[in-house]
XYZ file of N, CA and C in Angstrom:
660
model
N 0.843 -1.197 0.000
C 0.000 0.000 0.000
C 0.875 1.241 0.000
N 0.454 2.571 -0.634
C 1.378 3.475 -0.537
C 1.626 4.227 0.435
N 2.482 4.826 0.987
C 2.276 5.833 1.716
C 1.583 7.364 1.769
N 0.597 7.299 2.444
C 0.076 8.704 2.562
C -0.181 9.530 3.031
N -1.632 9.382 2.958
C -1.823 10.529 4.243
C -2.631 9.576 5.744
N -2.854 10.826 6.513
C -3.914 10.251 7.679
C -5.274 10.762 7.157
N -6.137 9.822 8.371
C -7.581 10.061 8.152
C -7.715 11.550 8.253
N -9.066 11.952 7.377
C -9.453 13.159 7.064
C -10.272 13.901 8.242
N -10.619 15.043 8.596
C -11.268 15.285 8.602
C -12.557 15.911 8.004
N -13.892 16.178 8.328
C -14.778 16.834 7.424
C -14.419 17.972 6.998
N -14.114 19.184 7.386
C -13.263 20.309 7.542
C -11.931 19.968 6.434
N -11.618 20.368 5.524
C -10.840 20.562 4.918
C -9.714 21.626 4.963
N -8.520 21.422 4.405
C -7.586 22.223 5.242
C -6.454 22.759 3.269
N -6.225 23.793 3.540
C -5.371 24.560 2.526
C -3.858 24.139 2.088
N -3.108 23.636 2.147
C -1.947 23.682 1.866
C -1.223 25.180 0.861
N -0.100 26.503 1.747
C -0.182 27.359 1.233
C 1.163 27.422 0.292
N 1.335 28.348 -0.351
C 2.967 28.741 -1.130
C 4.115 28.351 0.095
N 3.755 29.413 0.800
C 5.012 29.363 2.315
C 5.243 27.939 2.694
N 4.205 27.075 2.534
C 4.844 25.295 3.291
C 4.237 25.552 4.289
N 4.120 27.000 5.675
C 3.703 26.539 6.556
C 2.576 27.092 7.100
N 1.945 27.662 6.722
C 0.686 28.022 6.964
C -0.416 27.324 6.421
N -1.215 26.419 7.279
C -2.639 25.599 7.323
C -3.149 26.238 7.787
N -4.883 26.348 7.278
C -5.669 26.590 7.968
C -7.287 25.985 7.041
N -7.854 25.694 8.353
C -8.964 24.984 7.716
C -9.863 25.789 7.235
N -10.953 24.812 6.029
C -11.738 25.642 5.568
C -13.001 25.163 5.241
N -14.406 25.821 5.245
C -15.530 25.457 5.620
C -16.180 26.431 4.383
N -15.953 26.853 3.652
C -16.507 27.809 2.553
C -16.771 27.016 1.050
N -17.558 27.084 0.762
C -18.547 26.296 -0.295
C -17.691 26.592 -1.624
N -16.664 27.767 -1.837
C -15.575 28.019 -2.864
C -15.130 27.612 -2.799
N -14.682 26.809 -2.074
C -13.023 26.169 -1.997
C -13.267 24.478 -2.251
N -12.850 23.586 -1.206
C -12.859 22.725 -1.247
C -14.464 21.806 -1.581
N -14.858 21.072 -2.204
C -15.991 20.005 -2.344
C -15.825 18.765 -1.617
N -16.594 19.188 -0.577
C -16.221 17.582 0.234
C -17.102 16.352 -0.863
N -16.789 15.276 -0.396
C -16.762 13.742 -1.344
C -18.029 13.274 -0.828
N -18.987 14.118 -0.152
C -20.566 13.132 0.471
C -20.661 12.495 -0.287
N -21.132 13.253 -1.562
C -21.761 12.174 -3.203
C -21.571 11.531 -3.827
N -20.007 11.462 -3.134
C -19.341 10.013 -4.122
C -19.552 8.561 -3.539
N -20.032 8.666 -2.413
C -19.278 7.397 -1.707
C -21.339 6.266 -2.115
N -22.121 7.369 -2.543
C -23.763 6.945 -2.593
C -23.945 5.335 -2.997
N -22.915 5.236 -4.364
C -22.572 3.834 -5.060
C -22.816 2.964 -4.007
N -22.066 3.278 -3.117
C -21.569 2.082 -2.043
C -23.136 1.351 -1.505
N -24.476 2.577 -1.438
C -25.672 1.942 -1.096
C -26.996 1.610 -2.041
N -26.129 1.579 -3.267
C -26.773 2.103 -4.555
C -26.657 0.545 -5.397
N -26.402 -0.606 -5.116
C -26.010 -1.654 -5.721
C -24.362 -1.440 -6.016
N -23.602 -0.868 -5.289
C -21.983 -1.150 -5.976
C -21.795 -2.391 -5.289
N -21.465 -3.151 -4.203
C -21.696 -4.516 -3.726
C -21.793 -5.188 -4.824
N -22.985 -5.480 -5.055
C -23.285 -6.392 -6.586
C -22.245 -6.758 -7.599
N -21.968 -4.784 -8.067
C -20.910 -5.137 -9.154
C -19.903 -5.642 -8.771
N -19.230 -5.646 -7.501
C -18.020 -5.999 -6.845
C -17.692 -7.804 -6.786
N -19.015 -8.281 -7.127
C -19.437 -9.763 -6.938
C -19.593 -10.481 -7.914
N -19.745 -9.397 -9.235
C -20.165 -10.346 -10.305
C -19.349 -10.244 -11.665
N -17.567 -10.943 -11.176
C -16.984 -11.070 -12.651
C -16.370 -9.628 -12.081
N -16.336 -9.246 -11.497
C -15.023 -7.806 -10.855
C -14.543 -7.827 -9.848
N -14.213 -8.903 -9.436
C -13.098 -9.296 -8.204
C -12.076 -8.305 -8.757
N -11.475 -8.851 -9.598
C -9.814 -8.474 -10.509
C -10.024 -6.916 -10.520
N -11.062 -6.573 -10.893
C -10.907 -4.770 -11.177
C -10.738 -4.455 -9.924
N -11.896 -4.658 -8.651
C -12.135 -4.286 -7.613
C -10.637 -4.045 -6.836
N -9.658 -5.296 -7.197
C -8.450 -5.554 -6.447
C -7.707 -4.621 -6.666
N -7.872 -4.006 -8.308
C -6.564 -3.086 -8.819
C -6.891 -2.038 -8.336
N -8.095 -1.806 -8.029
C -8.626 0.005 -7.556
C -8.397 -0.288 -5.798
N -7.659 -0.763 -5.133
C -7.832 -1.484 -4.137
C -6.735 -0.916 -3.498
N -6.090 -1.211 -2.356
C -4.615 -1.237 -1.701
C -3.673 -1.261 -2.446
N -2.513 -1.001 -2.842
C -1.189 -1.758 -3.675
C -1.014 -2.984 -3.219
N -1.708 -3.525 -2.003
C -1.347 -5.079 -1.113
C -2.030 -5.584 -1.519
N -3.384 -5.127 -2.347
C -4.931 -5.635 -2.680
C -5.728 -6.327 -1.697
N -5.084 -5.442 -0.344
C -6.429 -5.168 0.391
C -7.294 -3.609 0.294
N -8.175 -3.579 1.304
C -8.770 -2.329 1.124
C -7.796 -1.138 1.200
N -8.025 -0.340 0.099
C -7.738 0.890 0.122
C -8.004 2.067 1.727
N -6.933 2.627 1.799
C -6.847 3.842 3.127
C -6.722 4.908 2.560
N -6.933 6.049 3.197
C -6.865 7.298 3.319
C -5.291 7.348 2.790
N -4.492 6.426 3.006
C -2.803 6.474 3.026
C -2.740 6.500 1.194
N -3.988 5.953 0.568
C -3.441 6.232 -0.933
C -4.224 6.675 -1.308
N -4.772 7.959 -0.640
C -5.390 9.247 -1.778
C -4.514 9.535 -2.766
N -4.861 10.506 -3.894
C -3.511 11.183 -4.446
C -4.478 12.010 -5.068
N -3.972 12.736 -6.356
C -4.541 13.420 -7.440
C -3.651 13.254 -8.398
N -4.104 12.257 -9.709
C -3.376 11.573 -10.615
C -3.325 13.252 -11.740
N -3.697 14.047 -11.442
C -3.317 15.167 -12.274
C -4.138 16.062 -11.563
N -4.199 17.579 -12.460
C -4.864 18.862 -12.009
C -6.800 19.003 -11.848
N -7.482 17.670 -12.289
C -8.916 17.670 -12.395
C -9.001 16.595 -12.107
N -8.194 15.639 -11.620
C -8.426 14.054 -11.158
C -7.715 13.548 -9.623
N -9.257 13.482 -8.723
C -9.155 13.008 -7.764
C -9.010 11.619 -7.094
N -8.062 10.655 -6.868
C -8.299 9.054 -6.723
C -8.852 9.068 -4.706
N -10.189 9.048 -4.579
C -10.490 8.982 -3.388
C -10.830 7.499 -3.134
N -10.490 7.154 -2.006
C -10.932 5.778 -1.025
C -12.202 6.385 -0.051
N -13.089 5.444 -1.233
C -14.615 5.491 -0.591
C -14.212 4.162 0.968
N -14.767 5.097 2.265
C -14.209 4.700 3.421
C -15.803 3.157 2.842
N -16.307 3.127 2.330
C -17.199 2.084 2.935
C -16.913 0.936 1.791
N -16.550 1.120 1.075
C -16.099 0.071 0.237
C -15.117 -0.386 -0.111
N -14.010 0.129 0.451
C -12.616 -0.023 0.402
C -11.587 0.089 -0.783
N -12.567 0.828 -1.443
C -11.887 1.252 -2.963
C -11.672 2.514 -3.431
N -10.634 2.539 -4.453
C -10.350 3.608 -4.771
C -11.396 3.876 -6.119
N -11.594 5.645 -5.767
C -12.545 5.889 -6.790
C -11.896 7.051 -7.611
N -12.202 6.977 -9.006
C -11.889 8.136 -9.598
C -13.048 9.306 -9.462
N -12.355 10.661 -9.205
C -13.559 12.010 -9.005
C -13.113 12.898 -9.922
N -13.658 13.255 -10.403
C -13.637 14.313 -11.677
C -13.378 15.688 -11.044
N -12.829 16.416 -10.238
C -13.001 17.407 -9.985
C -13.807 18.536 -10.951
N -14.063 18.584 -11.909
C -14.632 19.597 -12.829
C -16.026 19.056 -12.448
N -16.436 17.648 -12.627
C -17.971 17.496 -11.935
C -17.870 17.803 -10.595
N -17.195 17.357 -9.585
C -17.300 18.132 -8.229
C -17.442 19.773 -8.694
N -16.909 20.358 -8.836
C -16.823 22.024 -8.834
C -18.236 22.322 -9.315
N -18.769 21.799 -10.726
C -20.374 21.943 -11.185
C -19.574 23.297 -11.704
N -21.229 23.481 -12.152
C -21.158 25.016 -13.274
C -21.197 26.056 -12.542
N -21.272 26.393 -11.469
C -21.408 27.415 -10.784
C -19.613 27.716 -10.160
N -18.831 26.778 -10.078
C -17.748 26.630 -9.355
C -16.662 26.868 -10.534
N -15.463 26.798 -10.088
C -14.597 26.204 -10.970
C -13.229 25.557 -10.714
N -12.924 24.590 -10.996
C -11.628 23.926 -10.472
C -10.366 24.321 -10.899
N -9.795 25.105 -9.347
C -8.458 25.590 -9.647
C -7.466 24.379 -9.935
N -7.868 23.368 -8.768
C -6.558 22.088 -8.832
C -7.103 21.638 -7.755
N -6.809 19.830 -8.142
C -6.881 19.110 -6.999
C -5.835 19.205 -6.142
N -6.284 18.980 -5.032
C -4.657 19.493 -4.270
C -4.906 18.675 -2.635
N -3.536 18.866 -2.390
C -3.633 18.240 -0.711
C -4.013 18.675 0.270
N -4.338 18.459 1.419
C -5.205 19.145 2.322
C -4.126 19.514 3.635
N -4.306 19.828 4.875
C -3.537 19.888 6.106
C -3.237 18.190 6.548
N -4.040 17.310 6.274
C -3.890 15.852 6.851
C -3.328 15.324 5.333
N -2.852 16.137 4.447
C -2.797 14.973 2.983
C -3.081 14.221 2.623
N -4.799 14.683 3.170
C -5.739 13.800 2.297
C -5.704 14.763 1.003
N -6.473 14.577 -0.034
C -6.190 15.353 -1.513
C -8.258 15.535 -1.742
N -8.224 16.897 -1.950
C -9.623 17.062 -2.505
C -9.785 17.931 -3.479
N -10.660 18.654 -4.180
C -11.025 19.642 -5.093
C -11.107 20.906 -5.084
N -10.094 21.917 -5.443
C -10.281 23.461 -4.639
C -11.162 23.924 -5.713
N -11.997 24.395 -5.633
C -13.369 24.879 -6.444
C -13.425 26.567 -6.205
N -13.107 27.365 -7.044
C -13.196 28.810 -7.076
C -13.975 29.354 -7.649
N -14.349 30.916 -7.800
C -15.053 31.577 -8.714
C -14.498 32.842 -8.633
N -13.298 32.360 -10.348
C -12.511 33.480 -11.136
C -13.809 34.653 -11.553
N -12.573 35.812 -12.279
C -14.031 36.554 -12.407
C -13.548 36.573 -14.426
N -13.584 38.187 -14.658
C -13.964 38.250 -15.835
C -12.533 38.901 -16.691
N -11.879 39.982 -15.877
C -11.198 40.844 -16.158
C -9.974 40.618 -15.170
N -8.735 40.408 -16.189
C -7.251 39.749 -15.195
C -6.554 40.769 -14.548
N -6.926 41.535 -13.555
C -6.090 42.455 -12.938
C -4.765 41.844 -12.423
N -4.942 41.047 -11.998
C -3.628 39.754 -11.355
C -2.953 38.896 -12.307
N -2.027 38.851 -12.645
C -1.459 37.993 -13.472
C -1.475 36.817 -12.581
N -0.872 35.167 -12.947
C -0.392 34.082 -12.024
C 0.400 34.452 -11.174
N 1.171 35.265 -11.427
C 2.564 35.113 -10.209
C 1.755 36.289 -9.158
N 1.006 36.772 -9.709
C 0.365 37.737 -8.398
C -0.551 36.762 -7.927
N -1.584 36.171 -8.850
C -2.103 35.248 -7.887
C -2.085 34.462 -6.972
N -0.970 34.155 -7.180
C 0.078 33.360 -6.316
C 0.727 33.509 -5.144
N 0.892 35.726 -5.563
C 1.079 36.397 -4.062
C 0.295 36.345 -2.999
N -1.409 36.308 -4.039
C -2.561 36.992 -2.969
C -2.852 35.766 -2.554
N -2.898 34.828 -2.955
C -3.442 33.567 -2.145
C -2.426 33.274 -1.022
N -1.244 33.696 -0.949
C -0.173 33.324 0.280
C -0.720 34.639 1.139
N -0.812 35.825 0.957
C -0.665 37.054 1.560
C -1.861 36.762 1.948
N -2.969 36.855 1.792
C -4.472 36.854 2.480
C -4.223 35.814 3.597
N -3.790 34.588 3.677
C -4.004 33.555 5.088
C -4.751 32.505 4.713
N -5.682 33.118 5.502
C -7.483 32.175 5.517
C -7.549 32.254 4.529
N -7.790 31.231 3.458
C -8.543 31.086 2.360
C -9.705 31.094 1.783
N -10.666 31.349 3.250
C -11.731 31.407 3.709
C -12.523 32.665 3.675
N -11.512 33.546 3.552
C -11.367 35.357 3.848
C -12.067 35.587 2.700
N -12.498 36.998 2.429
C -12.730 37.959 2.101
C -11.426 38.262 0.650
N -10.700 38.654 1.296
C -9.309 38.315 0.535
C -8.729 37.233 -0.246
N -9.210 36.215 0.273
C -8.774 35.132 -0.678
C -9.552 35.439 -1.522
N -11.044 35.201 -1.673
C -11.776 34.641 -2.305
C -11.712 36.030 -3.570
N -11.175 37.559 -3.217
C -10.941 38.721 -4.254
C -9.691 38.397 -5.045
N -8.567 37.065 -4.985
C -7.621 37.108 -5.398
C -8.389 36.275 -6.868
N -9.368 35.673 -6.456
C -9.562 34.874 -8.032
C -10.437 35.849 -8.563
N -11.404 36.484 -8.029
C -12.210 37.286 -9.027
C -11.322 38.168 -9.593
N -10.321 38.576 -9.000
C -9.599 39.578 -9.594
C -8.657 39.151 -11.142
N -8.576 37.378 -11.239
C -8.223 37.437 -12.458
C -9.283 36.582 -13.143
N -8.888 35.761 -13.851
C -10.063 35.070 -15.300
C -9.566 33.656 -14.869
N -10.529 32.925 -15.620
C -10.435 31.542 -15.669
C -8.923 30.919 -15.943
N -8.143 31.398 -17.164
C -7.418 31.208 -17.887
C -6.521 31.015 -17.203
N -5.891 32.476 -15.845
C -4.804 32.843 -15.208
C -5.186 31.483 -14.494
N -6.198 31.269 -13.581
C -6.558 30.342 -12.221
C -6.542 29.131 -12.873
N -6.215 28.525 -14.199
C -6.104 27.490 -14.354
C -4.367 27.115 -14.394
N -3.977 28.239 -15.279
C -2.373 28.262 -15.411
C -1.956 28.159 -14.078
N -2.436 29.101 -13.139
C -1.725 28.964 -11.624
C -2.188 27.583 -10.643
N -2.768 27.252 -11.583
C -3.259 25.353 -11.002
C -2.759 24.451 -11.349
N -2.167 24.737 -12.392
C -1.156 23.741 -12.972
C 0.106 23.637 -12.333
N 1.019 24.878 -11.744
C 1.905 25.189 -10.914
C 1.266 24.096 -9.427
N 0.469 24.426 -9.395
C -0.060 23.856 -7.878
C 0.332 22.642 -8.245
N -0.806 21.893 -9.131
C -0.540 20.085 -9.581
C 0.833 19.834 -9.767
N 1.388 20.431 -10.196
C 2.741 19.801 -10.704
C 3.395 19.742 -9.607
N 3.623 20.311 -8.571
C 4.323 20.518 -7.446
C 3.860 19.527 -6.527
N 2.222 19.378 -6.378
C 2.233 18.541 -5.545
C 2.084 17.424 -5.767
N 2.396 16.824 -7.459
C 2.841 15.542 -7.619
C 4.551 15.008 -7.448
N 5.004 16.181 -7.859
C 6.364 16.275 -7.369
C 7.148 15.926 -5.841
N 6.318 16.317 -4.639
C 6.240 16.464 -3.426
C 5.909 15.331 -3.116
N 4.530 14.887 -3.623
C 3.498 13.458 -2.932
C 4.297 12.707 -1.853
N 5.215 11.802 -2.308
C 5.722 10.978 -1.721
C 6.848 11.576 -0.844
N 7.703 12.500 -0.866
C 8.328 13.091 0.077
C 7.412 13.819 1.711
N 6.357 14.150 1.107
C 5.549 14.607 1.803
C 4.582 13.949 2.520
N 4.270 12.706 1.928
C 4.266 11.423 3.115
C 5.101 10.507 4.075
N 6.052 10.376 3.339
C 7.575 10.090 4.462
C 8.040 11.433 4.833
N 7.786 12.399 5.185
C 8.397 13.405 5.932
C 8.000 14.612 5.888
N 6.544 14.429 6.473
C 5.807 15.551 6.598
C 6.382 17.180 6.938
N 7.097 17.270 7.686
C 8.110 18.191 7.661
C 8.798 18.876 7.168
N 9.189 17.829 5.594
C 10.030 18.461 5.142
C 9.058 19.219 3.653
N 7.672 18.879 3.614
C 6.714 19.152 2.788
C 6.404 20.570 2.259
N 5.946 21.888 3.308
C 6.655 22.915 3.045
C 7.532 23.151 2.564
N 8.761 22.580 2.865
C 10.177 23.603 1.644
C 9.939 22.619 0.374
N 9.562 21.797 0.586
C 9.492 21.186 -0.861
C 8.355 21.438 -2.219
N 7.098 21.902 -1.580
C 6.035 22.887 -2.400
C 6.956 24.025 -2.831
N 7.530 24.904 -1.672
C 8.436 26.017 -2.369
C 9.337 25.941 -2.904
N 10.200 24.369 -3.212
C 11.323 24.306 -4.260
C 10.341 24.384 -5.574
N 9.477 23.021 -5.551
C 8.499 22.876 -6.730
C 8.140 23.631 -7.594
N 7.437 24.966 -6.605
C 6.440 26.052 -7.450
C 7.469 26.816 -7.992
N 8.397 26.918 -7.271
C 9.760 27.944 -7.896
C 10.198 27.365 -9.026
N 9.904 26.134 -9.544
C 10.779 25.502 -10.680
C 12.178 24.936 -10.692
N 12.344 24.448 -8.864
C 13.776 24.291 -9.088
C 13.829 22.855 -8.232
N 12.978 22.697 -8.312
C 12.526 21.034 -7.938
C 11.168 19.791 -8.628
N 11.579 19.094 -9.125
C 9.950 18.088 -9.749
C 9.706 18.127 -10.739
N 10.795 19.182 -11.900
C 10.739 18.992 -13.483
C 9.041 20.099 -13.229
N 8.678 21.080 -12.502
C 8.181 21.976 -13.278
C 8.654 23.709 -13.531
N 9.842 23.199 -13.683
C 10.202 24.668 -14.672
C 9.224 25.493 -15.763
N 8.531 24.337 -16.443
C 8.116 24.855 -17.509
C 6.470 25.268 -16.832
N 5.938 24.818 -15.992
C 5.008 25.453 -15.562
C 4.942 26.907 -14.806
N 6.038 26.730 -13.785
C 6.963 27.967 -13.232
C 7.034 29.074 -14.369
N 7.966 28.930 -15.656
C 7.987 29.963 -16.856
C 6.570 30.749 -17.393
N 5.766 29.382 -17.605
C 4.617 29.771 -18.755
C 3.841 30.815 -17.944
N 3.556 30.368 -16.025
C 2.801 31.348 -15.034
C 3.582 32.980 -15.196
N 5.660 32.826 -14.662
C 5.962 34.066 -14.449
C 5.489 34.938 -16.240
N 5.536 34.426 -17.076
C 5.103 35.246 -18.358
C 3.609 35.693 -18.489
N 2.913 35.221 -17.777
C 1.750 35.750 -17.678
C 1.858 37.328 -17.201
N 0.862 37.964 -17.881
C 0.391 39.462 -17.677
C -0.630 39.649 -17.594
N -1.107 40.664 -16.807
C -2.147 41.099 -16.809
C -2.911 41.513 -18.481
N -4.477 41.929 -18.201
C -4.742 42.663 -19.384
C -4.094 44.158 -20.001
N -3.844 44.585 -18.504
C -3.145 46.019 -18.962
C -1.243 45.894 -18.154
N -0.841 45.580 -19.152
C 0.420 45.428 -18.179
C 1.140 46.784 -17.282
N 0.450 48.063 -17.482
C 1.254 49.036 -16.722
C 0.294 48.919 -15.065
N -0.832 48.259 -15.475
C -1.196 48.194 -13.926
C -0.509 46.858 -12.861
N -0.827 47.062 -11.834
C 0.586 46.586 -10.780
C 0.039 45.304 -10.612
């Protein structure tokens, strides 16, 4: 089985730029907790598990091919969540773009304060006052993600920027994953080697964000 994280709580938690600032979060923008995924489990998934899908069941399963833990969440990319439905002992794929829905929008799947991994769900606005690398400022500089402030750092740019600056996120924290389960500690400086481009092979995500500009580049 892999190494991961610990059990979750309901409360979802931020992972920031700095490495060390957590803080949990309870705001309907941000994170999508997993209630709706796990429904299968009372919905006839049993059944399918019984009939001619042993073998699948096993591979979506533990790496030991026992039940899947909280220890092998991940996010196999920037819109793909692999959650362990606690009642069936399997790993499930989550779409983050269907979590987020039309009203939301998915910055990046990402890790939480317990590294469990869930869906950060925003609402960019229209007009990019913020380039990525500012976005990047205001989401460290505000704190709470929860704030007032956070939640003006995405309206303040467009879809486009908050996806580019999500890609920085994903890449880093696939880069990290496994360091950051054997050595929780050292997880912080290692998001900030990542996002900087000088750790995890994303340079090129690092570049494509710092070249981003605003719509009017003489504004700050």
């Amino acid at each position: 089985m892999r190494a991961r994280s610990a059990r979750l709580s309901p409360v979802l938690g931020l992972l920031f730029l700095g490495g060390l600032g957590l803080a949990p979060l309870t705001g309907c923008d941000f994170f999508q907790e997993l209630e709706s995924v796990d429904e299968g489990a009372d919905d006839g998934g049993t059944d399918e598990g019984t009939d001619g899908g042993d073998d699948e069941a096993e591979d979506e399963a533990g790496d030991d091919g026992g039940p899947c833990s909280l220890l092998d969440e991940h996010c196999s990319d920037q819109d793909t969540l692999e959650h362990c439905n606690p009642e069936s002992g399997v790993l499930e794929t989550i779409s983050c773009l269907e979590q987020c829905g039309s009203q939301l929008m998915n910055f990046t799947c990402t890790p939480t304060e317990t590294f469990q991994h869930a869906c950060w769900c925003v609402t960019p606005g229209t007009i990019k006052l913020l380039s990525c690398s500012q976005l990047e400022t205001c989401i460290g500089e505000c704190g709470d993600p929860n704030s007032a402030c956070a939640a003006n750092c995405f309206t303040d740019t467009t879809p486009v920027t908050t996806r580019l600056l999500g890609e920085l996120y994903s890449c880093a924290d696939r880069a990290c994953d496994p360091l950051c389960a054997e050595d929780p500690a050292q997880c912080g400086v290692c998001l900030i080697a990542a996002r900087a481009g000088v750790y995890g092979d994303c340079s090129l995500e690092r570049t494509v964000c710092d070249d981003d500009d605003t719509d009017e580049p003489s504004w700050p």
